[in-house]
One Martini backbone bead per residue (centre of mass of N, CA, C, O) as a GRO file, in nm:
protein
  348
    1UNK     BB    1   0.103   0.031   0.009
    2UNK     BB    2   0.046   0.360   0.070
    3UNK     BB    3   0.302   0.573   0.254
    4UNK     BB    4   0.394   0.756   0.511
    5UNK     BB    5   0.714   0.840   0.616
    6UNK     BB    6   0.932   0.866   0.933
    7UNK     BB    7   1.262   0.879   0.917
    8UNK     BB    8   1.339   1.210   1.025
    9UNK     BB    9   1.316   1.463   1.157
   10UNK     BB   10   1.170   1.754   1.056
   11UNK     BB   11   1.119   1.882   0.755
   12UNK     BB   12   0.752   1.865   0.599
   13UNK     BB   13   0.814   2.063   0.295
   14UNK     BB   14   1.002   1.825   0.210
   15UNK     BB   15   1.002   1.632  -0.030
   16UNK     BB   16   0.988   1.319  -0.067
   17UNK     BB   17   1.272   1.167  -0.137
   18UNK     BB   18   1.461   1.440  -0.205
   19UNK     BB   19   1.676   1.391   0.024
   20UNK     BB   20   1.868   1.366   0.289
   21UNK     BB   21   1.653   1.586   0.448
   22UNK     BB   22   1.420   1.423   0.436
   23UNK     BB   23   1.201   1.325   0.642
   24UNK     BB   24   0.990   1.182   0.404
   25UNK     BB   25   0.837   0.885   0.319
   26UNK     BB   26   0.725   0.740  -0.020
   27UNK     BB   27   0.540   0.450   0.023
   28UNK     BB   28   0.490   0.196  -0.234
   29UNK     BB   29   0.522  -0.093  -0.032
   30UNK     BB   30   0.339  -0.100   0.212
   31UNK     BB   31   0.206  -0.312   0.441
   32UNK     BB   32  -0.036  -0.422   0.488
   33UNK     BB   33  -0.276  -0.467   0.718
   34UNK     BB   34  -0.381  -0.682   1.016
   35UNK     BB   35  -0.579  -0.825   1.126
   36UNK     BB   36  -0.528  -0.835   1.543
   37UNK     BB   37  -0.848  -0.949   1.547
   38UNK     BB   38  -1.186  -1.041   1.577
   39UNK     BB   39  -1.249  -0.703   1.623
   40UNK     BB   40  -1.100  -0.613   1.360
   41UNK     BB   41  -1.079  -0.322   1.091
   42UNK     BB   42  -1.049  -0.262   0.810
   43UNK     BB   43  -0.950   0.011   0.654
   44UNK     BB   44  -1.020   0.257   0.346
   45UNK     BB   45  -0.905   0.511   0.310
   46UNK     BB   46  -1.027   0.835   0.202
   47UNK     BB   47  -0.943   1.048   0.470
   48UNK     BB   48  -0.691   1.287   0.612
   49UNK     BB   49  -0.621   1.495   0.847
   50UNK     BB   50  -0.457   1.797   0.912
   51UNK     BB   51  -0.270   1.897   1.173
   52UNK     BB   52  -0.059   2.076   1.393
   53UNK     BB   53   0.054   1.833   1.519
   54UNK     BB   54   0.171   1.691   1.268
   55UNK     BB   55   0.408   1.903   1.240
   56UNK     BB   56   0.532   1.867   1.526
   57UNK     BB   57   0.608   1.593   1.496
   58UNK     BB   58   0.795   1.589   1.268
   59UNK     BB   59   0.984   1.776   1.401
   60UNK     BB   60   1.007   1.721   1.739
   61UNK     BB   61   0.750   1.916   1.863
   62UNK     BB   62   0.613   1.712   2.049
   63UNK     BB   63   0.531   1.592   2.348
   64UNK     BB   64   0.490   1.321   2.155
   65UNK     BB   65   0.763   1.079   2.088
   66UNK     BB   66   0.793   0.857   1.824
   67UNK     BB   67   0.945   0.616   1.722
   68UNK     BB   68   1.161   0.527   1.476
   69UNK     BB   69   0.955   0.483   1.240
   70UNK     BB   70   0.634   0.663   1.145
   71UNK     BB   71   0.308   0.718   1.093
   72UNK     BB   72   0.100   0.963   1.065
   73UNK     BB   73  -0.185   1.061   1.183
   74UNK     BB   74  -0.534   1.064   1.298
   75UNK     BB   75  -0.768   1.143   1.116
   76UNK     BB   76  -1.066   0.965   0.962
   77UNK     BB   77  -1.183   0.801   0.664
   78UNK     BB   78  -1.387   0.534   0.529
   79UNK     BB   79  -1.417   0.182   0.402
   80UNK     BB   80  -1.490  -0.083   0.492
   81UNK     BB   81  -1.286  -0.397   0.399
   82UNK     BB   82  -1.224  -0.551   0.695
   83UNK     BB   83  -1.386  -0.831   0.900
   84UNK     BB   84  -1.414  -0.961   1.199
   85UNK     BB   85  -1.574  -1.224   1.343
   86UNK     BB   86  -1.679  -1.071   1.570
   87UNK     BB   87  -1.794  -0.833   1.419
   88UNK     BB   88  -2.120  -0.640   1.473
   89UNK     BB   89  -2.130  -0.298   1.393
   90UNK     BB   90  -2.010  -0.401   1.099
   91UNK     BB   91  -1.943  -0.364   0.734
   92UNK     BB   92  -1.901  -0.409   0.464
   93UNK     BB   93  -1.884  -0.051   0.307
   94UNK     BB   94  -1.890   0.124   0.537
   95UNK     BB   95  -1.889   0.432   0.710
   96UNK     BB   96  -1.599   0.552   0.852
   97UNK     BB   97  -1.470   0.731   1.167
   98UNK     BB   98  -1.174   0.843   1.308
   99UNK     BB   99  -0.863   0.761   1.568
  100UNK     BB  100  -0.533   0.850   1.602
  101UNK     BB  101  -0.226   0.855   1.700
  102UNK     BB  102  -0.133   0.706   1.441
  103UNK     BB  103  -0.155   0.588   1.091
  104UNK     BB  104  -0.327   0.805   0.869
  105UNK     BB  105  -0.119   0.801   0.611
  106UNK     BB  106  -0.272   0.553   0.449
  107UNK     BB  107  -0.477   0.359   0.303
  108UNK     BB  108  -0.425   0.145   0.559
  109UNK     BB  109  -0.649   0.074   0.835
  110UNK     BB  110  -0.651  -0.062   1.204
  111UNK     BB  111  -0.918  -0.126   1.395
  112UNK     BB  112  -1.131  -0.124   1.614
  113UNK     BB  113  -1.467  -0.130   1.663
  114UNK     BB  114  -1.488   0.056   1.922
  115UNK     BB  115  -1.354   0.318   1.767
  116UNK     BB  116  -1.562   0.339   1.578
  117UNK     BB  117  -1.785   0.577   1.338
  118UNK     BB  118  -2.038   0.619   1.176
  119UNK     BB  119  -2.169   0.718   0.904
  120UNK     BB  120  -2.390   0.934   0.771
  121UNK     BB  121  -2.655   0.973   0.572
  122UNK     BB  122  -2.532   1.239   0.349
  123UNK     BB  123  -2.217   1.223   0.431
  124UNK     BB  124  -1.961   1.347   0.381
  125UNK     BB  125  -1.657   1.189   0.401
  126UNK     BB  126  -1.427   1.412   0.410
  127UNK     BB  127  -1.569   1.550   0.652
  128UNK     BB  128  -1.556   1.332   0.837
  129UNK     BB  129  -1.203   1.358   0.837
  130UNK     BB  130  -1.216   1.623   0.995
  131UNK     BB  131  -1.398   1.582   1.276
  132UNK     BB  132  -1.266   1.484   1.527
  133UNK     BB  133  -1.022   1.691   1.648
  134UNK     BB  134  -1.104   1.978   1.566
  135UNK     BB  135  -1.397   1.925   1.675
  136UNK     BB  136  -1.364   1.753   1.925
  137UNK     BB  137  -1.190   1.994   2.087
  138UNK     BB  138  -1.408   2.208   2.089
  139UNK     BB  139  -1.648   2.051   2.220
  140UNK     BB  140  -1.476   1.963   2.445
  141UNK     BB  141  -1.451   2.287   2.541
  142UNK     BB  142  -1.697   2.390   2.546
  143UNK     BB  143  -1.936   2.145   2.636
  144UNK     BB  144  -1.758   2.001   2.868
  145UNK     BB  145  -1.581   2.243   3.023
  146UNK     BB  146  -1.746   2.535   2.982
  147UNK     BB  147  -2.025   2.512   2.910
  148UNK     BB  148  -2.173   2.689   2.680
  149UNK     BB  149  -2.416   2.929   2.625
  150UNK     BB  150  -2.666   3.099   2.585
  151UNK     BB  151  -2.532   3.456   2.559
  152UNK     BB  152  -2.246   3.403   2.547
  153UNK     BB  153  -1.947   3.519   2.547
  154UNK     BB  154  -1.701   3.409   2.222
  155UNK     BB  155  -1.355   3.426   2.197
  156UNK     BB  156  -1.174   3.357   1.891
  157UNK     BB  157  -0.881   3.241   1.797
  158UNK     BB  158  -0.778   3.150   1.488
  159UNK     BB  159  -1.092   3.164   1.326
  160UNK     BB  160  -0.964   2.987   1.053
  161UNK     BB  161  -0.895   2.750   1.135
  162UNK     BB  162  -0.958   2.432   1.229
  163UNK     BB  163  -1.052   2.515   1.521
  164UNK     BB  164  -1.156   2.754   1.498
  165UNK     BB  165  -1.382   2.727   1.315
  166UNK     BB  166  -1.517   2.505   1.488
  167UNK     BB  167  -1.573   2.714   1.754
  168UNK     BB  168  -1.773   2.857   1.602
  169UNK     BB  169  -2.000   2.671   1.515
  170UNK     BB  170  -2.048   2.577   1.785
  171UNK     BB  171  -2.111   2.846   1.947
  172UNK     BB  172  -2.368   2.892   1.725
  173UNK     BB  173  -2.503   2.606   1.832
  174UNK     BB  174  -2.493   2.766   2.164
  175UNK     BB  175  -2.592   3.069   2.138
  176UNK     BB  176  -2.367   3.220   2.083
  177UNK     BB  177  -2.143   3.505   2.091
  178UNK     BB  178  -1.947   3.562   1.848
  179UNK     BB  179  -1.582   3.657   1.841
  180UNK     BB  180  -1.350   3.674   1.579
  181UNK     BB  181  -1.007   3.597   1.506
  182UNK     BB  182  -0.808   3.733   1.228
  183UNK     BB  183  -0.606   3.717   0.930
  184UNK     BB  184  -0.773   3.868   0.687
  185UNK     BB  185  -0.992   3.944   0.467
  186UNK     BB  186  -1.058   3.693   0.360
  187UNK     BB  187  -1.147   3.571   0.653
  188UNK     BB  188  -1.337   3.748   0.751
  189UNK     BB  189  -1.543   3.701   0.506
  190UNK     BB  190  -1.611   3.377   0.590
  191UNK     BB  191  -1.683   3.480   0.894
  192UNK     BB  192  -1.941   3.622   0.848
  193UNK     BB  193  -2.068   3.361   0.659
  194UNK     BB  194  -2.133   3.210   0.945
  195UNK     BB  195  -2.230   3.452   1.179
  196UNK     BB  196  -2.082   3.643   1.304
  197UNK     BB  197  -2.090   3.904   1.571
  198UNK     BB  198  -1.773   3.948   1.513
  199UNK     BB  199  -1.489   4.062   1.333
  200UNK     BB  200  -1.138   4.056   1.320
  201UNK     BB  201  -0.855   4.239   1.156
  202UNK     BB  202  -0.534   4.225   1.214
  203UNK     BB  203  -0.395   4.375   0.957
  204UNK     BB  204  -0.626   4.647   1.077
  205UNK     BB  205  -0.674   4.577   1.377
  206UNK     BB  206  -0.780   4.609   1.732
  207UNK     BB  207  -0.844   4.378   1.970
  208UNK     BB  208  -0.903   4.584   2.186
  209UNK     BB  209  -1.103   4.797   2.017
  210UNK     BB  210  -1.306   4.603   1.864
  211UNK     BB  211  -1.425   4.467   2.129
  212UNK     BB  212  -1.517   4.706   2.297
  213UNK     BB  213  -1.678   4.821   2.075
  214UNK     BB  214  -1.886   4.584   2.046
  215UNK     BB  215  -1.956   4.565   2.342
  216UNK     BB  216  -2.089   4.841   2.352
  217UNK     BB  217  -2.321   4.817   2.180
  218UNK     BB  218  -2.437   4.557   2.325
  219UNK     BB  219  -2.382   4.618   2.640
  220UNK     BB  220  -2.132   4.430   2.732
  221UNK     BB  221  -1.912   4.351   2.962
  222UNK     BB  222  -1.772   4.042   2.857
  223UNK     BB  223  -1.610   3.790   2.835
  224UNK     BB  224  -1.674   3.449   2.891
  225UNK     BB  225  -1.516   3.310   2.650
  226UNK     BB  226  -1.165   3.189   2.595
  227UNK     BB  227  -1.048   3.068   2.254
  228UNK     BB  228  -0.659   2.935   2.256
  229UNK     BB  229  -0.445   2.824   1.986
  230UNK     BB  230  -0.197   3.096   1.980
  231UNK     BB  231  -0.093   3.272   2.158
  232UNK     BB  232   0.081   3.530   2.323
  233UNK     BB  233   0.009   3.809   2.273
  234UNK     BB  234  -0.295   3.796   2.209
  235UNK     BB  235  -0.354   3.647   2.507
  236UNK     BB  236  -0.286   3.917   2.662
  237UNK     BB  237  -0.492   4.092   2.524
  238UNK     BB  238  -0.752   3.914   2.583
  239UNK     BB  239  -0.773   3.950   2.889
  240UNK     BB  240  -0.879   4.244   2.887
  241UNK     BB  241  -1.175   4.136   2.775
  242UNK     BB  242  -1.272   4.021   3.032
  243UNK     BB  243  -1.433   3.865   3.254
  244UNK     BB  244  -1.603   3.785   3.531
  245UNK     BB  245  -1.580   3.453   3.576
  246UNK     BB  246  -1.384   3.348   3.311
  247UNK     BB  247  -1.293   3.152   3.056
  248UNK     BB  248  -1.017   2.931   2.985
  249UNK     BB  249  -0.869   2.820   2.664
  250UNK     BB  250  -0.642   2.589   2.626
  251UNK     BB  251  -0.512   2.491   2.293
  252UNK     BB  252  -0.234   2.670   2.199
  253UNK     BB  253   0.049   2.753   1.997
  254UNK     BB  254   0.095   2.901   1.710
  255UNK     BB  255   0.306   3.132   1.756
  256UNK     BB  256   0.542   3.002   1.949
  257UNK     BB  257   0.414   3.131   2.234
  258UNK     BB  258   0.384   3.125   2.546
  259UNK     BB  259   0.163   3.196   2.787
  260UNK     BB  260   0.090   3.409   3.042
  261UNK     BB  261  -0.098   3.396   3.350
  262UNK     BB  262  -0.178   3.589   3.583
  263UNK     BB  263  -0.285   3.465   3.934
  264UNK     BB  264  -0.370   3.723   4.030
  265UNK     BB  265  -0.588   3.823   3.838
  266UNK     BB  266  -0.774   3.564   3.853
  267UNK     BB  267  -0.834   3.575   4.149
  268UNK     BB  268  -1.007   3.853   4.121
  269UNK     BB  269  -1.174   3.738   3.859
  270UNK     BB  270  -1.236   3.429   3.860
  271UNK     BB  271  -1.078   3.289   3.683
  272UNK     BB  272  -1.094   2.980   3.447
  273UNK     BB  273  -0.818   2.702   3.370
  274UNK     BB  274  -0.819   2.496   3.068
  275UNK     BB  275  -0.663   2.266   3.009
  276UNK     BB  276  -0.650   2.073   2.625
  277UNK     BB  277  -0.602   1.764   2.591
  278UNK     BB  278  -0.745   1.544   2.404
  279UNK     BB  279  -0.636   1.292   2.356
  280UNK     BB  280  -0.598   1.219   2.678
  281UNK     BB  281  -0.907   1.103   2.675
  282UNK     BB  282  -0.859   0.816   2.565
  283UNK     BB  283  -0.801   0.743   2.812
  284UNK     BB  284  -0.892   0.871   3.090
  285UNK     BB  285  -1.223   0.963   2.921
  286UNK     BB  286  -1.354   0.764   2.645
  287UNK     BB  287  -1.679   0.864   2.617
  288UNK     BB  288  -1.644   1.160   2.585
  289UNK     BB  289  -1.520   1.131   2.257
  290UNK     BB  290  -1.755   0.984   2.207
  291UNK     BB  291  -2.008   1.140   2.262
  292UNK     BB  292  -1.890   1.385   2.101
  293UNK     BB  293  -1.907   1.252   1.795
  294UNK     BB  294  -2.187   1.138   1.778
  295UNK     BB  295  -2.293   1.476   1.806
  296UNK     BB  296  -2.100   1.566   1.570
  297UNK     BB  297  -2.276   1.407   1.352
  298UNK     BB  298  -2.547   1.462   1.427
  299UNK     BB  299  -2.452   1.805   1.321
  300UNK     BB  300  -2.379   1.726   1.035
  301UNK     BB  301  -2.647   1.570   0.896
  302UNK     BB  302  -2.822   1.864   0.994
  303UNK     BB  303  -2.655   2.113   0.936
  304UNK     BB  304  -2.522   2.251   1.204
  305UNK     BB  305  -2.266   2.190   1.045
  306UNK     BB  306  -1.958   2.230   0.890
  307UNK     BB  307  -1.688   2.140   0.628
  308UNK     BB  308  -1.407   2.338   0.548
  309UNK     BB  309  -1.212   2.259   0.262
  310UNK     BB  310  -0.938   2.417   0.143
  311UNK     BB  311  -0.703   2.169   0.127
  312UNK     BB  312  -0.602   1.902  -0.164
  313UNK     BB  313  -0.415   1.609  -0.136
  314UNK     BB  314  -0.214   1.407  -0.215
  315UNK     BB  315   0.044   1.181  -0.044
  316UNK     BB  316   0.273   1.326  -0.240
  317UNK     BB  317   0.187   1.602  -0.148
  318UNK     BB  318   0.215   1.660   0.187
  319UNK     BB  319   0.415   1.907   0.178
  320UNK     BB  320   0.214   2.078   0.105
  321UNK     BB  321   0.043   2.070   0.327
  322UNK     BB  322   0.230   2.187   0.503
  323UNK     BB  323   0.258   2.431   0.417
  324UNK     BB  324  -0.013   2.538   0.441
  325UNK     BB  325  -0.016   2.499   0.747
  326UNK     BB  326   0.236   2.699   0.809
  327UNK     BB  327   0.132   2.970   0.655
  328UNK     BB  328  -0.189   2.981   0.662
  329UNK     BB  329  -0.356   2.952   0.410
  330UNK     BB  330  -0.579   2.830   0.552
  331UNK     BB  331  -0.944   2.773   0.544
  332UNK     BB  332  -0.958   2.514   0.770
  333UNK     BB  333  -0.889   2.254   0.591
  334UNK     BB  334  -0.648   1.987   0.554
  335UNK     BB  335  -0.613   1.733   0.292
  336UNK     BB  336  -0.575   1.395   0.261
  337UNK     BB  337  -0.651   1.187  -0.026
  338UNK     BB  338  -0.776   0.859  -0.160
  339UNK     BB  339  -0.844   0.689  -0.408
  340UNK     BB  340  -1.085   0.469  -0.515
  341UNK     BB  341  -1.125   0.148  -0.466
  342UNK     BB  342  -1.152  -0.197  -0.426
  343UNK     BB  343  -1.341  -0.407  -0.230
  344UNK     BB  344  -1.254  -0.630  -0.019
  345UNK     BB  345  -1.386  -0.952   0.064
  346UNK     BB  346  -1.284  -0.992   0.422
  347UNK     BB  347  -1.175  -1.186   0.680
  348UNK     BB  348  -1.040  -1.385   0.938
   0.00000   0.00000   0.00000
């Protein structure tokens, strides 16, 4: 099968195979996996989403450093392929979505049948393939830690990436007033088309002047939910702009600079602050990434969401997607799709 292998960290915007400086290795003749229980489903990859951890594992800068090789990818959408004795789930042909510490970044993948989840009908795959990671994130930051209410404000920074953007539609869809913040004019005018109720053009306009300018049009006292993927100068900035009693959801650092959070104003504001680290529900609960993605895929189907796929790229051209989402150059999602294959029927 096809796959795409990391043979040393390093940068992975360089084309693989191409020198010996290249992190990334694309392997056409990487062997098919085995299913390796009677539970265990093998899938056809359809789609498969970049997230901005997948760029930092790359380089070597994840909190989780995989020994090496390794092939990269979390979350994925596809077609079962086949199925062990004893699944009872699914069936070859069914459309299902996860995610993974590693390994969707090739044609296929092997999970246990409670991990996966069924795709429904009338959902694109592709879409369903962006939706876990991304979105599961947002679910669970919004909806399970600060419990997001309807007119309450949620600031959103970095709010055309692709959390940011699940971010902004998932507070939407709880009722609140969302005000996104974003650079350049192009994602702002994305963002109005989403119906936010105010958006910041970091490249012309100042985040604290516009923010307290539409707060008070709106008679709004302050944020009450700060939704943070980008840390750094930003995330400074916009703590002037908190209500007392507000949550911070610290979801990233996109732009490379860890932010402080002074304790002293917290304890004075009675500020709330959610470290979110999506990924170690999986460990210790389990239950809540299950319950989340099923509510999103329920709100995928019925158009309460949509997934904005930015950028499209072939596993070959993987270095590609990378540079896109280095560059910043995404509104939503950038995925890596597979061409649809023949599916073999066969069993354990």
């Amino acid at each position: 099968m096809e796959a795409l292998l990391v043979r040393k960290l390093g940068d992975p915007t360089l084309p693989p195979n191409a020198s010996e400086n290249s992190s990334l290795d694309l392997s056409t003749s990487h062997p098919i996996p085995n299913l390796e229980s009677p539970t265990s489903v093998r899938v056809r990859i359809k789609a498969t989403s970049l997230n901005f951890a997948n760029y930092l594992q790359v380089l070597g800068k994840y909190q989780e450093k995989p020994p090496l090789p390794f092939i990269p990818g979390s979350d994925f959408s596809g077609v079962v392929e086949a199925v062990g004795l004893n699944v009872t789930k699914f069936k070859i042909g069914d459309h299902v979505c996860s995610f993974v510490a590693l390994g969707s970044f090739a044609q296929f993948i092997v999970a246990d049948e409670s991990d996966l989840f069924q795709v429904p009908d009338g959902c694109d795959l592709v879409a369903a393939g962006a939706l876990p990671v991304a979105y599961g994130t947002s679910h669970v930051a919004l909806v399970h830690r600060a419990q997001l209410r309807p007119k309450q404000v949620l600031l959103v920074l970095g709010a055309a990436g692709g959390v940011g953007l699940s971010a902004v539609q998932i507070g939407k869809a709880c009722g609140a007033t969302v005000i996104a913040v974003a650079r350049g004019n192009e994602k702002v005018q994305f963002l109005k088309s989403l119906g936010v109720d105010h958006a910041v053009d970091l490249s012309s306009a100042n985040v604290i002047e516009s923010v307290k300018g539409f707060l008070k049009s709106r008679k709004l006292k302050g944020v009450d939910v700060l939704y943070d993927p980008v840390g750094g100068k930003l995330t400074k900035d916009s703590l002037k702009l908190l209500n007392w009693g507000a949550q911070i959801l610290v979801i990233g650092f996109a732009s490379g600079e860890v932010p402080v959070i002074p304790a002293n104003i917290a304890l004075v504001k009675n500020w709330t602050i959610h470290g979110l680290y999506w990924g170690s529900y999986k460990i210790h609960q389990p239950n809540v990434l299950g319950d989340s993605l099923k509510e999103l895929l329920s709100w995928l189907s019925k158009g309460l969401i949509t997934v904005n796929i930015s950028h499209t790229f072939s596993l070959a051209e993987a270095h590609l997607a990378f540079t896109a989402l280095k560059d910043r150059r995404a509104i939503g999602k950038v995925m890596i799709t597979f061409d649809d294959g023949k599916i073999v029927k066969s069993k354990l």
